[in-house]
PDB file of C-alpha atoms in Angstrom:
ATOM      1  CA  MET A 153      71.512 111.082  20.919  1.00 97.00           C
ATOM      2  CA  ILE A 154      71.735 112.494  24.538  1.00 97.00           C
ATOM      3  CA  GLY A 155      68.688 114.506  25.597  1.00 96.00           C
ATOM      4  CA  GLY A 156      64.899 113.939  24.208  1.00 95.00           C
ATOM      5  CA  GLY A 157      63.426 117.467  25.189  1.00 91.00           C
ATOM      6  CA  LEU A 158      62.007 119.457  22.174  1.00 88.00           C
ATOM      7  CA  MET A 159      65.389 119.787  20.321  1.00 91.00           C
ATOM      8  CA  GLY A 160      66.744 116.406  21.095  1.00 95.00           C
ATOM      9  CA  SER A 161      63.708 114.441  19.971  1.00 96.00           C
ATOM     10  CA  GLY A 162      63.453 116.351  16.877  1.00 96.00           C
ATOM     11  CA  ILE A 163      66.783 115.454  16.023  1.00 97.00           C
ATOM     12  CA  VAL A 164      66.266 112.011  16.648  1.00 97.00           C
ATOM     13  CA  GLU A 165      63.417 111.966  14.363  1.00 97.00           C
ATOM     14  CA  VAL A 166      65.350 113.711  11.558  1.00 97.00           C
ATOM     15  CA  ASN A 167      68.232 111.167  11.816  1.00 97.00           C
ATOM     16  CA  ALA A 168      65.759 107.879  12.016  1.00 97.00           C
ATOM     17  CA  ARG A 169      63.498 109.188   9.166  1.00 97.00           C
ATOM     18  CA  ALA A 170      66.929 109.417   6.868  1.00 97.00           C
ATOM     19  CA  GLY A 171      67.308 105.789   7.622  1.00 96.00           C
ATOM     20  CA  ILE A 172      69.772 105.938  10.403  1.00 97.00           C
ATOM     21  CA  ASP A 173      69.624 103.935  13.504  1.00 97.00           C
ATOM     22  CA  VAL A 174      69.579 105.946  16.735  1.00 97.00           C
ATOM     23  CA  THR A 175      69.907 105.465  20.409  1.00 98.00           C
ATOM     24  CA  LEU A 176      68.326 108.068  22.595  1.00 98.00           C
ATOM     25  CA  VAL A 177      69.498 108.608  26.037  1.00 98.00           C
ATOM     26  CA  GLU A 178      67.635 110.512  28.863  1.00 97.00           C
ATOM     27  CA  VAL A 179      68.316 110.842  32.511  1.00 95.00           C
ATOM     28  CA  SER A 180      65.290 108.615  33.959  1.00 96.00           C
ATOM     29  CA  PRO A 181      62.720 105.892  32.962  1.00 96.00           C
ATOM     30  CA  GLU A 182      59.946 108.884  33.221  1.00 96.00           C
ATOM     31  CA  ALA A 183      62.174 111.333  30.956  1.00 96.00           C
ATOM     32  CA  VAL A 184      62.658 108.300  28.601  1.00 97.00           C
ATOM     33  CA  LYS A 185      58.702 107.739  28.407  1.00 97.00           C
ATOM     34  CA  ALA A 186      58.206 111.746  27.637  1.00 96.00           C
ATOM     35  CA  ALA A 187      60.775 111.469  24.871  1.00 96.00           C
ATOM     36  CA  GLU A 188      59.322 108.662  23.248  1.00 97.00           C
ATOM     37  CA  ALA A 189      55.847 110.354  23.653  1.00 96.00           C
ATOM     38  CA  ARG A 190      57.319 113.548  21.868  1.00 95.00           C
ATOM     39  CA  VAL A 191      58.816 111.415  18.848  1.00 97.00           C
ATOM     40  CA  THR A 192      55.790 109.243  18.478  1.00 97.00           C
ATOM     41  CA  SER A 193      53.479 112.474  18.752  1.00 96.00           C
ATOM     42  CA  SER A 194      55.390 114.177  16.236  1.00 96.00           C
ATOM     43  CA  LEU A 195      55.355 111.095  13.743  1.00 96.00           C
ATOM     44  CA  ASP A 196      51.547 110.666  14.229  1.00 96.00           C
ATOM     45  CA  ARG A 197      51.221 114.335  12.851  1.00 95.00           C
ATOM     46  CA  ALA A 198      53.130 113.856  10.021  1.00 95.00           C
ATOM     47  CA  LEU A 199      51.034 110.490   9.528  1.00 96.00           C
ATOM     48  CA  GLY A 200      48.065 112.166   9.613  1.00 95.00           C
ATOM     49  CA  ARG A 201      48.839 114.984   7.607  1.00 94.00           C
ATOM     50  CA  GLY A 202      49.939 112.407   4.813  1.00 93.00           C
ATOM     51  CA  LYS A 203      53.398 113.508   4.784  1.00 92.00           C
ATOM     52  CA  LEU A 204      54.584 109.975   6.108  1.00 93.00           C
ATOM     53  CA  SER A 205      53.386 106.774   4.959  1.00 95.00           C
ATOM     54  CA  GLN A 206      52.446 103.981   7.443  1.00 96.00           C
ATOM     55  CA  GLU A 207      55.614 101.990   6.254  1.00 96.00           C
ATOM     56  CA  ASP A 208      57.841 104.832   6.722  1.00 96.00           C
ATOM     57  CA  TYR A 209      56.363 105.370  10.193  1.00 96.00           C
ATOM     58  CA  ASP A 210      56.719 101.980  11.394  1.00 96.00           C
ATOM     59  CA  SER A 211      60.540 101.632  10.058  1.00 97.00           C
ATOM     60  CA  THR A 212      61.171 105.061  11.802  1.00 97.00           C
ATOM     61  CA  LEU A 213      60.280 103.682  15.024  1.00 97.00           C
ATOM     62  CA  GLU A 214      61.929 100.533  14.849  1.00 97.00           C
ATOM     63  CA  ARG A 215      65.101 102.647  14.059  1.00 97.00           C
ATOM     64  CA  ILE A 216      65.162 104.447  17.701  1.00 98.00           C
ATOM     65  CA  ARG A 217      66.032 102.946  20.968  1.00 97.00           C
ATOM     66  CA  PHE A 218      65.061 104.647  24.046  1.00 97.00           C
ATOM     67  CA  THR A 219      67.053 104.229  27.229  1.00 97.00           C
ATOM     68  CA  ASP A 220      68.275 105.967  30.375  1.00 96.00           C
ATOM     69  CA  ASP A 221      71.811 103.977  30.347  1.00 96.00           C
ATOM     70  CA  LEU A 222      74.550 105.992  28.713  1.00 96.00           C
ATOM     71  CA  GLU A 223      76.784 103.199  28.294  1.00 96.00           C
ATOM     72  CA  GLN A 224      74.484 101.946  25.407  1.00 96.00           C
ATOM     73  CA  LEU A 225      76.161 104.657  23.433  1.00 97.00           C
ATOM     74  CA  ALA A 226      79.468 102.668  23.645  1.00 96.00           C
ATOM     75  CA  ASP A 227      79.406 101.570  20.035  1.00 95.00           C
ATOM     76  CA  ARG A 228      78.150 104.701  18.302  1.00 96.00           C
ATOM     77  CA  GLN A 229      79.972 106.527  15.506  1.00 97.00           C
ATOM     78  CA  LEU A 230      78.217 109.621  16.093  1.00 98.00           C
ATOM     79  CA  VAL A 231      76.811 111.099  19.863  1.00 98.00           C
ATOM     80  CA  VAL A 232      75.063 114.284  19.514  1.00 97.00           C
ATOM     81  CA  GLU A 233      74.488 116.017  22.877  1.00 97.00           C
ATOM     82  CA  ALA A 234      71.386 118.034  23.496  1.00 95.00           C
ATOM     83  CA  ALA A 235      71.144 118.217  27.322  1.00 92.00           C
ATOM     84  CA  SER A 236      70.013 121.114  29.239  1.00 86.00           C
ATOM     85  CA  GLU A 237      71.988 124.427  28.335  1.00 82.00           C
ATOM     86  CA  ARG A 238      74.216 124.094  31.492  1.00 86.00           C
ATOM     87  CA  GLU A 239      78.155 124.141  30.989  1.00 89.00           C
ATOM     88  CA  ASP A 240      78.530 121.639  34.298  1.00 92.00           C
ATOM     89  CA  ILE A 241      76.102 119.311  32.766  1.00 94.00           C
ATOM     90  CA  LYS A 242      77.672 119.227  29.043  1.00 95.00           C
ATOM     91  CA  LEU A 243      81.276 119.013  30.649  1.00 96.00           C
ATOM     92  CA  ASP A 244      80.392 116.004  32.699  1.00 96.00           C
ATOM     93  CA  LEU A 245      78.707 114.269  29.578  1.00 96.00           C
ATOM     94  CA  PHE A 246      81.695 114.974  27.241  1.00 97.00           C
ATOM     95  CA  ARG A 247      83.979 113.600  30.069  1.00 97.00           C
ATOM     96  CA  ARG A 248      82.080 110.513  30.374  1.00 97.00           C
ATOM     97  CA  LEU A 249      81.502 109.769  26.587  1.00 96.00           C
ATOM     98  CA  GLY A 250      85.356 110.070  26.099  1.00 95.00           C
ATOM     99  CA  GLN A 251      85.572 107.299  28.368  1.00 95.00           C
ATOM    100  CA  ILE A 252      82.620 105.401  27.224  1.00 96.00           C
ATOM    101  CA  LEU A 253      82.936 105.219  23.355  1.00 96.00           C
ATOM    102  CA  THR A 254      84.890 102.632  21.907  1.00 95.00           C
ATOM    103  CA  ASP A 255      85.409 103.482  18.111  1.00 94.00           C
ATOM    104  CA  ASP A 256      88.353 105.894  18.359  1.00 92.00           C
ATOM    105  CA  GLN A 257      86.962 107.764  15.128  1.00 95.00           C
ATOM    106  CA  ALA A 258      83.574 108.589  16.726  1.00 97.00           C
ATOM    107  CA  ILE A 259      82.644 111.899  16.716  1.00 98.00           C
ATOM    108  CA  LEU A 260      81.005 113.856  19.816  1.00 98.00           C
ATOM    109  CA  ALA A 261      78.963 116.856  18.961  1.00 98.00           C
ATOM    110  CA  SER A 262      76.882 119.416  20.741  1.00 97.00           C
ATOM    111  CA  ASN A 263      74.067 121.019  19.941  1.00 94.00           C
ATOM    112  CA  THR A 264      74.787 123.906  22.415  1.00 89.00           C
ATOM    113  CA  SER A 265      73.692 127.270  21.508  1.00 80.00           C
ATOM    114  CA  SER A 266      76.437 129.342  23.291  1.00 76.00           C
ATOM    115  CA  ILE A 267      78.947 127.155  25.365  1.00 84.00           C
ATOM    116  CA  PRO A 268      82.370 126.948  24.208  1.00 90.00           C
ATOM    117  CA  ILE A 269      83.047 123.766  21.981  1.00 95.00           C
ATOM    118  CA  VAL A 270      86.579 123.936  22.715  1.00 96.00           C
ATOM    119  CA  LYS A 271      85.981 123.465  26.346  1.00 95.00           C
ATOM    120  CA  LEU A 272      83.963 120.430  25.586  1.00 96.00           C
ATOM    121  CA  GLY A 273      86.548 118.967  23.455  1.00 97.00           C
ATOM    122  CA  ALA A 274      89.625 119.382  26.098  1.00 97.00           C
ATOM    123  CA  VAL A 275      87.593 117.253  28.707  1.00 97.00           C
ATOM    124  CA  SER A 276      86.520 114.555  26.143  1.00 97.00           C
ATOM    125  CA  GLY A 277      90.175 113.168  25.510  1.00 95.00           C
ATOM    126  CA  ARG A 278      89.326 113.260  21.828  1.00 96.00           C
ATOM    127  CA  ALA A 279      89.421 117.163  21.115  1.00 97.00           C
ATOM    128  CA  ASP A 280      90.185 116.942  17.377  1.00 97.00           C
ATOM    129  CA  ARG A 281      86.885 114.754  17.167  1.00 98.00           C
ATOM    130  CA  VAL A 282      84.480 117.165  19.084  1.00 98.00           C
ATOM    131  CA  MET A 283      82.670 120.065  17.339  1.00 97.00           C
ATOM    132  CA  GLY A 284      79.059 121.814  17.484  1.00 97.00           C
ATOM    133  CA  VAL A 285      76.171 120.877  15.300  1.00 97.00           C
ATOM    134  CA  HIS A 286      73.595 123.286  15.979  1.00 95.00           C
ATOM    135  CA  PHE A 287      70.302 122.589  14.586  1.00 95.00           C
ATOM    136  CA  PHE A 288      67.158 124.773  14.948  1.00 92.00           C
ATOM    137  CA  ASN A 289      63.693 124.252  16.316  1.00 85.00           C
ATOM    138  CA  PRO A 290      61.571 122.488  14.953  1.00 88.00           C
ATOM    139  CA  ALA A 291      64.360 120.154  13.714  1.00 93.00           C
ATOM    140  CA  PRO A 292      62.300 118.359  11.465  1.00 93.00           C
ATOM    141  CA  VAL A 293      61.220 121.468   9.435  1.00 93.00           C
ATOM    142  CA  MET A 294      64.182 123.792   9.721  1.00 95.00           C
ATOM    143  CA  LYS A 295      66.634 123.344   7.150  1.00 96.00           C
ATOM    144  CA  LEU A 296      69.520 125.136   8.639  1.00 97.00           C
ATOM    145  CA  VAL A 297      72.236 123.323  10.738  1.00 97.00           C
ATOM    146  CA  GLU A 298      75.365 125.399  11.941  1.00 97.00           C
ATOM    147  CA  LEU A 299      78.652 123.604  12.167  1.00 98.00           C
ATOM    148  CA  ILE A 300      81.198 125.041  14.634  1.00 97.00           C
ATOM    149  CA  PRO A 301      84.714 123.336  14.694  1.00 97.00           C
ATOM    150  CA  SER A 302      86.809 124.712  17.209  1.00 97.00           C
ATOM    151  CA  LEU A 303      90.505 125.548  17.561  1.00 96.00           C
ATOM    152  CA  THR A 304      91.158 121.623  18.283  1.00 97.00           C
ATOM    153  CA  SER A 305      88.636 120.031  15.771  1.00 98.00           C
ATOM    154  CA  SER A 306      90.307 118.314  12.969  1.00 98.00           C
ATOM    155  CA  PRO A 307      89.435 119.114   9.121  1.00 98.00           C
ATOM    156  CA  GLU A 308      88.501 115.495   8.748  1.00 98.00           C
ATOM    157  CA  THR A 309      85.825 115.905  11.608  1.00 98.00           C
ATOM    158  CA  LEU A 310      84.484 118.998   9.801  1.00 98.00           C
ATOM    159  CA  GLU A 311      84.310 117.396   6.628  1.00 98.00           C
ATOM    160  CA  ARG A 312      82.820 114.318   8.135  1.00 98.00           C
ATOM    161  CA  MET A 313      79.935 116.060   9.854  1.00 98.00           C
ATOM    162  CA  ARG A 314      79.397 118.209   6.617  1.00 98.00           C
ATOM    163  CA  GLY A 315      78.701 115.128   4.854  1.00 97.00           C
ATOM    164  CA  TYR A 316      76.437 113.890   7.553  1.00 97.00           C
ATOM    165  CA  VAL A 317      74.234 116.918   7.535  1.00 98.00           C
ATOM    166  CA  THR A 318      73.940 117.607   3.843  1.00 97.00           C
ATOM    167  CA  ASP A 319      74.002 113.712   2.243  1.00 97.00           C
ATOM    168  CA  GLY A 320      72.756 111.924   5.306  1.00 96.00           C
ATOM    169  CA  LEU A 321      70.178 114.267   6.493  1.00 97.00           C
ATOM    170  CA  GLY A 322      69.383 116.463   3.316  1.00 97.00           C
ATOM    171  CA  LYS A 323      70.139 119.783   5.453  1.00 98.00           C
ATOM    172  CA  ASP A 324      71.834 122.834   4.521  1.00 98.00           C
ATOM    173  CA  PRO A 325      75.027 123.821   6.639  1.00 97.00           C
ATOM    174  CA  ILE A 326      76.864 126.966   7.312  1.00 98.00           C
ATOM    175  CA  GLU A 327      80.048 127.285   9.340  1.00 97.00           C
ATOM    176  CA  ALA A 328      80.652 129.447  12.131  1.00 96.00           C
ATOM    177  CA  THR A 329      83.608 130.240  14.510  1.00 95.00           C
ATOM    178  CA  ASP A 330      83.677 128.897  18.079  1.00 95.00           C
ATOM    179  CA  ARG A 331      82.493 131.904  19.761  1.00 92.00           C
ATOM    180  CA  ALA A 332      79.416 132.536  21.910  1.00 87.00           C
ATOM    181  CA  GLY A 333      76.234 132.735  19.672  1.00 88.00           C
ATOM    182  CA  PHE A 334      77.813 131.382  16.642  1.00 92.00           C
ATOM    183  CA  VAL A 335      76.113 133.143  13.555  1.00 94.00           C
ATOM    184  CA  VAL A 336      72.243 133.063  14.243  1.00 94.00           C
ATOM    185  CA  ASN A 337      72.206 133.616  18.021  1.00 92.00           C
ATOM    186  CA  SER A 338      74.625 136.304  17.843  1.00 93.00           C
ATOM    187  CA  LEU A 339      72.211 138.154  15.647  1.00 95.00           C
ATOM    188  CA  LEU A 340      68.859 136.701  17.012  1.00 96.00           C
ATOM    189  CA  VAL A 341      69.091 136.985  20.522  1.00 96.00           C
ATOM    190  CA  PRO A 342      70.118 140.829  21.164  1.00 97.00           C
ATOM    191  CA  TYR A 343      66.628 141.379  19.147  1.00 98.00           C
ATOM    192  CA  LEU A 344      64.711 139.008  21.491  1.00 98.00           C
ATOM    193  CA  LEU A 345      66.251 140.974  24.520  1.00 98.00           C
ATOM    194  CA  SER A 346      65.511 144.039  23.184  1.00 98.00           C
ATOM    195  CA  ALA A 347      61.993 143.128  22.591  1.00 98.00           C
ATOM    196  CA  ILE A 348      61.587 141.973  25.973  1.00 98.00           C
ATOM    197  CA  ARG A 349      62.967 145.429  27.419  1.00 98.00           C
ATOM    198  CA  MET A 350      60.409 147.057  25.104  1.00 98.00           C
ATOM    199  CA  TYR A 351      57.700 145.094  26.818  1.00 98.00           C
ATOM    200  CA  GLU A 352      59.302 145.409  30.221  1.00 98.00           C
ATOM    201  CA  ALA A 353      59.398 149.402  29.818  1.00 98.00           C
ATOM    202  CA  GLY A 354      55.475 149.759  28.967  1.00 97.00           C
ATOM    203  CA  TYR A 355      56.265 150.458  25.243  1.00 97.00           C
ATOM    204  CA  ALA A 356      53.401 148.313  23.917  1.00 98.00           C
ATOM    205  CA  SER A 357      51.710 145.064  24.833  1.00 98.00           C
ATOM    206  CA  ALA A 358      53.167 141.741  23.958  1.00 98.00           C
ATOM    207  CA  ALA A 359      50.614 141.010  21.078  1.00 98.00           C
ATOM    208  CA  ASP A 360      51.359 144.543  19.450  1.00 98.00           C
ATOM    209  CA  ILE A 361      55.106 144.133  19.603  1.00 98.00           C
ATOM    210  CA  ASP A 362      54.635 140.828  17.869  1.00 98.00           C
ATOM    211  CA  GLN A 363      52.283 141.917  15.526  1.00 98.00           C
ATOM    212  CA  GLY A 364      54.535 144.825  14.513  1.00 98.00           C
ATOM    213  CA  MET A 365      57.234 142.509  13.543  1.00 98.00           C
ATOM    214  CA  VAL A 366      55.175 140.160  11.651  1.00 98.00           C
ATOM    215  CA  LEU A 367      52.904 142.744   9.752  1.00 98.00           C
ATOM    216  CA  GLY A 368      55.671 145.613   9.709  1.00 98.00           C
ATOM    217  CA  CYS A 369      59.013 143.301   8.747  1.00 97.00           C
ATOM    218  CA  GLY A 370      57.243 140.342   7.374  1.00 97.00           C
ATOM    219  CA  HIS A 371      58.625 138.162  10.141  1.00 97.00           C
ATOM    220  CA  PRO A 372      56.739 134.718  10.513  1.00 95.00           C
ATOM    221  CA  MET A 373      56.966 135.289  14.322  1.00 97.00           C
ATOM    222  CA  GLY A 374      56.873 137.957  16.808  1.00 98.00           C
ATOM    223  CA  PRO A 375      60.010 137.950  18.895  1.00 98.00           C
ATOM    224  CA  LEU A 376      58.198 137.307  22.187  1.00 98.00           C
ATOM    225  CA  ALA A 377      56.438 134.525  20.733  1.00 98.00           C
ATOM    226  CA  LEU A 378      59.356 133.213  19.363  1.00 97.00           C
ATOM    227  CA  SER A 379      61.354 133.696  22.842  1.00 97.00           C
ATOM    228  CA  ASP A 380      58.357 131.336  24.225  1.00 97.00           C
ATOM    229  CA  LEU A 381      58.910 128.853  21.504  1.00 92.00           C
ATOM    230  CA  ILE A 382      62.907 128.637  22.197  1.00 90.00           C
ATOM    231  CA  GLY A 383      62.149 128.828  25.926  1.00 93.00           C
ATOM    232  CA  LEU A 384      62.704 131.582  28.129  1.00 96.00           C
ATOM    233  CA  ASP A 385      65.326 129.839  30.276  1.00 94.00           C
ATOM    234  CA  THR A 386      67.248 128.782  26.849  1.00 90.00           C
ATOM    235  CA  VAL A 387      67.243 132.525  25.779  1.00 95.00           C
ATOM    236  CA  ARG A 388      68.458 133.661  29.072  1.00 95.00           C
ATOM    237  CA  ALA A 389      71.333 131.149  29.194  1.00 90.00           C
ATOM    238  CA  ILE A 390      72.762 132.028  25.723  1.00 90.00           C
ATOM    239  CA  GLY A 391      72.389 135.735  26.845  1.00 94.00           C
ATOM    240  CA  ILE A 392      74.327 135.142  29.720  1.00 93.00           C
ATOM    241  CA  SER A 393      76.972 133.082  27.978  1.00 89.00           C
ATOM    242  CA  MET A 394      77.358 135.816  25.269  1.00 92.00           C
ATOM    243  CA  TYR A 395      77.708 138.526  27.818  1.00 94.00           C
ATOM    244  CA  ASP A 396      80.178 136.649  29.713  1.00 91.00           C
ATOM    245  CA  GLU A 397      82.402 136.225  26.534  1.00 90.00           C
ATOM    246  CA  PHE A 398      81.969 139.669  25.135  1.00 92.00           C
ATOM    247  CA  LYS A 399      80.490 142.144  27.968  1.00 94.00           C
ATOM    248  CA  GLU A 400      78.454 143.784  25.674  1.00 94.00           C
ATOM    249  CA  PRO A 401      74.997 145.313  27.510  1.00 94.00           C
ATOM    250  CA  LEU A 402      72.862 144.121  24.727  1.00 94.00           C
ATOM    251  CA  TYR A 403      73.539 140.477  25.345  1.00 95.00           C
ATOM    252  CA  SER A 404      72.504 140.862  29.316  1.00 96.00           C
ATOM    253  CA  PRO A 405      69.007 139.403  29.986  1.00 97.00           C
ATOM    254  CA  PRO A 406      66.485 142.155  31.215  1.00 97.00           C
ATOM    255  CA  PRO A 407      65.341 141.604  34.958  1.00 98.00           C
ATOM    256  CA  LEU A 408      61.920 140.690  33.491  1.00 98.00           C
ATOM    257  CA  LEU A 409      63.442 137.569  31.865  1.00 98.00           C
ATOM    258  CA  ASP A 410      65.266 136.601  35.216  1.00 98.00           C
ATOM    259  CA  ARG A 411      61.861 136.906  36.937  1.00 98.00           C
ATOM    260  CA  MET A 412      60.142 134.597  34.477  1.00 98.00           C
ATOM    261  CA  VAL A 413      62.549 132.218  34.611  1.00 98.00           C
ATOM    262  CA  ASP A 414      62.761 132.048  38.430  1.00 98.00           C
ATOM    263  CA  ALA A 415      59.007 131.821  38.318  1.00 98.00           C
ATOM    264  CA  GLY A 416      58.868 128.956  36.152  1.00 97.00           C
ATOM    265  CA  LEU A 417      57.381 130.681  33.288  1.00 98.00           C
ATOM    266  CA  LEU A 418      59.498 129.124  30.430  1.00 97.00           C
ATOM    267  CA  GLY A 419      57.146 129.631  27.499  1.00 97.00           C
ATOM    268  CA  LYS A 420      55.454 126.839  25.552  1.00 94.00           C
ATOM    269  CA  LYS A 421      57.181 123.985  27.115  1.00 91.00           C
ATOM    270  CA  SER A 422      56.005 125.112  30.683  1.00 95.00           C
ATOM    271  CA  GLY A 423      52.409 126.162  29.565  1.00 96.00           C
ATOM    272  CA  HIS A 424      53.055 129.916  29.998  1.00 97.00           C
ATOM    273  CA  GLY A 425      55.586 132.675  29.061  1.00 98.00           C
ATOM    274  CA  PHE A 426      54.648 135.719  27.414  1.00 98.00           C
ATOM    275  CA  TYR A 427      51.423 133.983  26.448  1.00 98.00           C
ATOM    276  CA  PRO A 428      49.451 131.236  27.860  1.00 97.00           C
ATOM    277  CA  TYR A 429      49.312 127.616  26.356  1.00 96.00           C
ATOM    278  CA  GLY A 430      46.629 125.112  26.748  1.00 82.00           C
TER     279      GLY A 430
END
């Protein structure tokens, strides 16, 4: 696993609880400690709520190795990347991973929300064994996983990943084509951006917009609160990637979102977005 943020740490937990040995790589010793704290905190909550026994808690942690050394992934059969949603970072990682992995049959997968999988495969040197595997936040709870083969992904790679998701993790996959946004974000992100434009234009308060969608449409969470949970920088990055590919105005991030990201108001992970977080 590359990346121990909210998504990465959740994916690590899902795999370790399913009995899979995991090595989590972060960019620095400080980031390694933060990732370990996220995983431990989540397991602590599961233990406290009676959803995890002490024995399973201990064995789950024993299956996880934390490091800042990418070379530690050399013997892995599957590498899932959940680094920052920046194309240059992901391309560099896939280029390096293609040289590091010693197993010729090892699969490289990206948890990207919008970056073309075919580009990642092209730089890896193993394009037939690269595809997208898009988990949803929070990964330990959400059952859906999008599987995204590119033009160069082999049928065998897709079937191996389908088995990993269903039999290995007990989750439910859907298959999407390698287009920015895939299935869920192609529907979700324009909705989120529309809500931000509505708030920016002064139609209603953030709380009332969210309350309207929760009580009026039966959504479990309003669009602005959901944007905060996803991360406003991530919502913006997905919108930009989708706009670059399709040139549809509904995918273009509104000015307010640009300014909030520039100001460091990224949502729940930064402590403030459309709402404050303690």
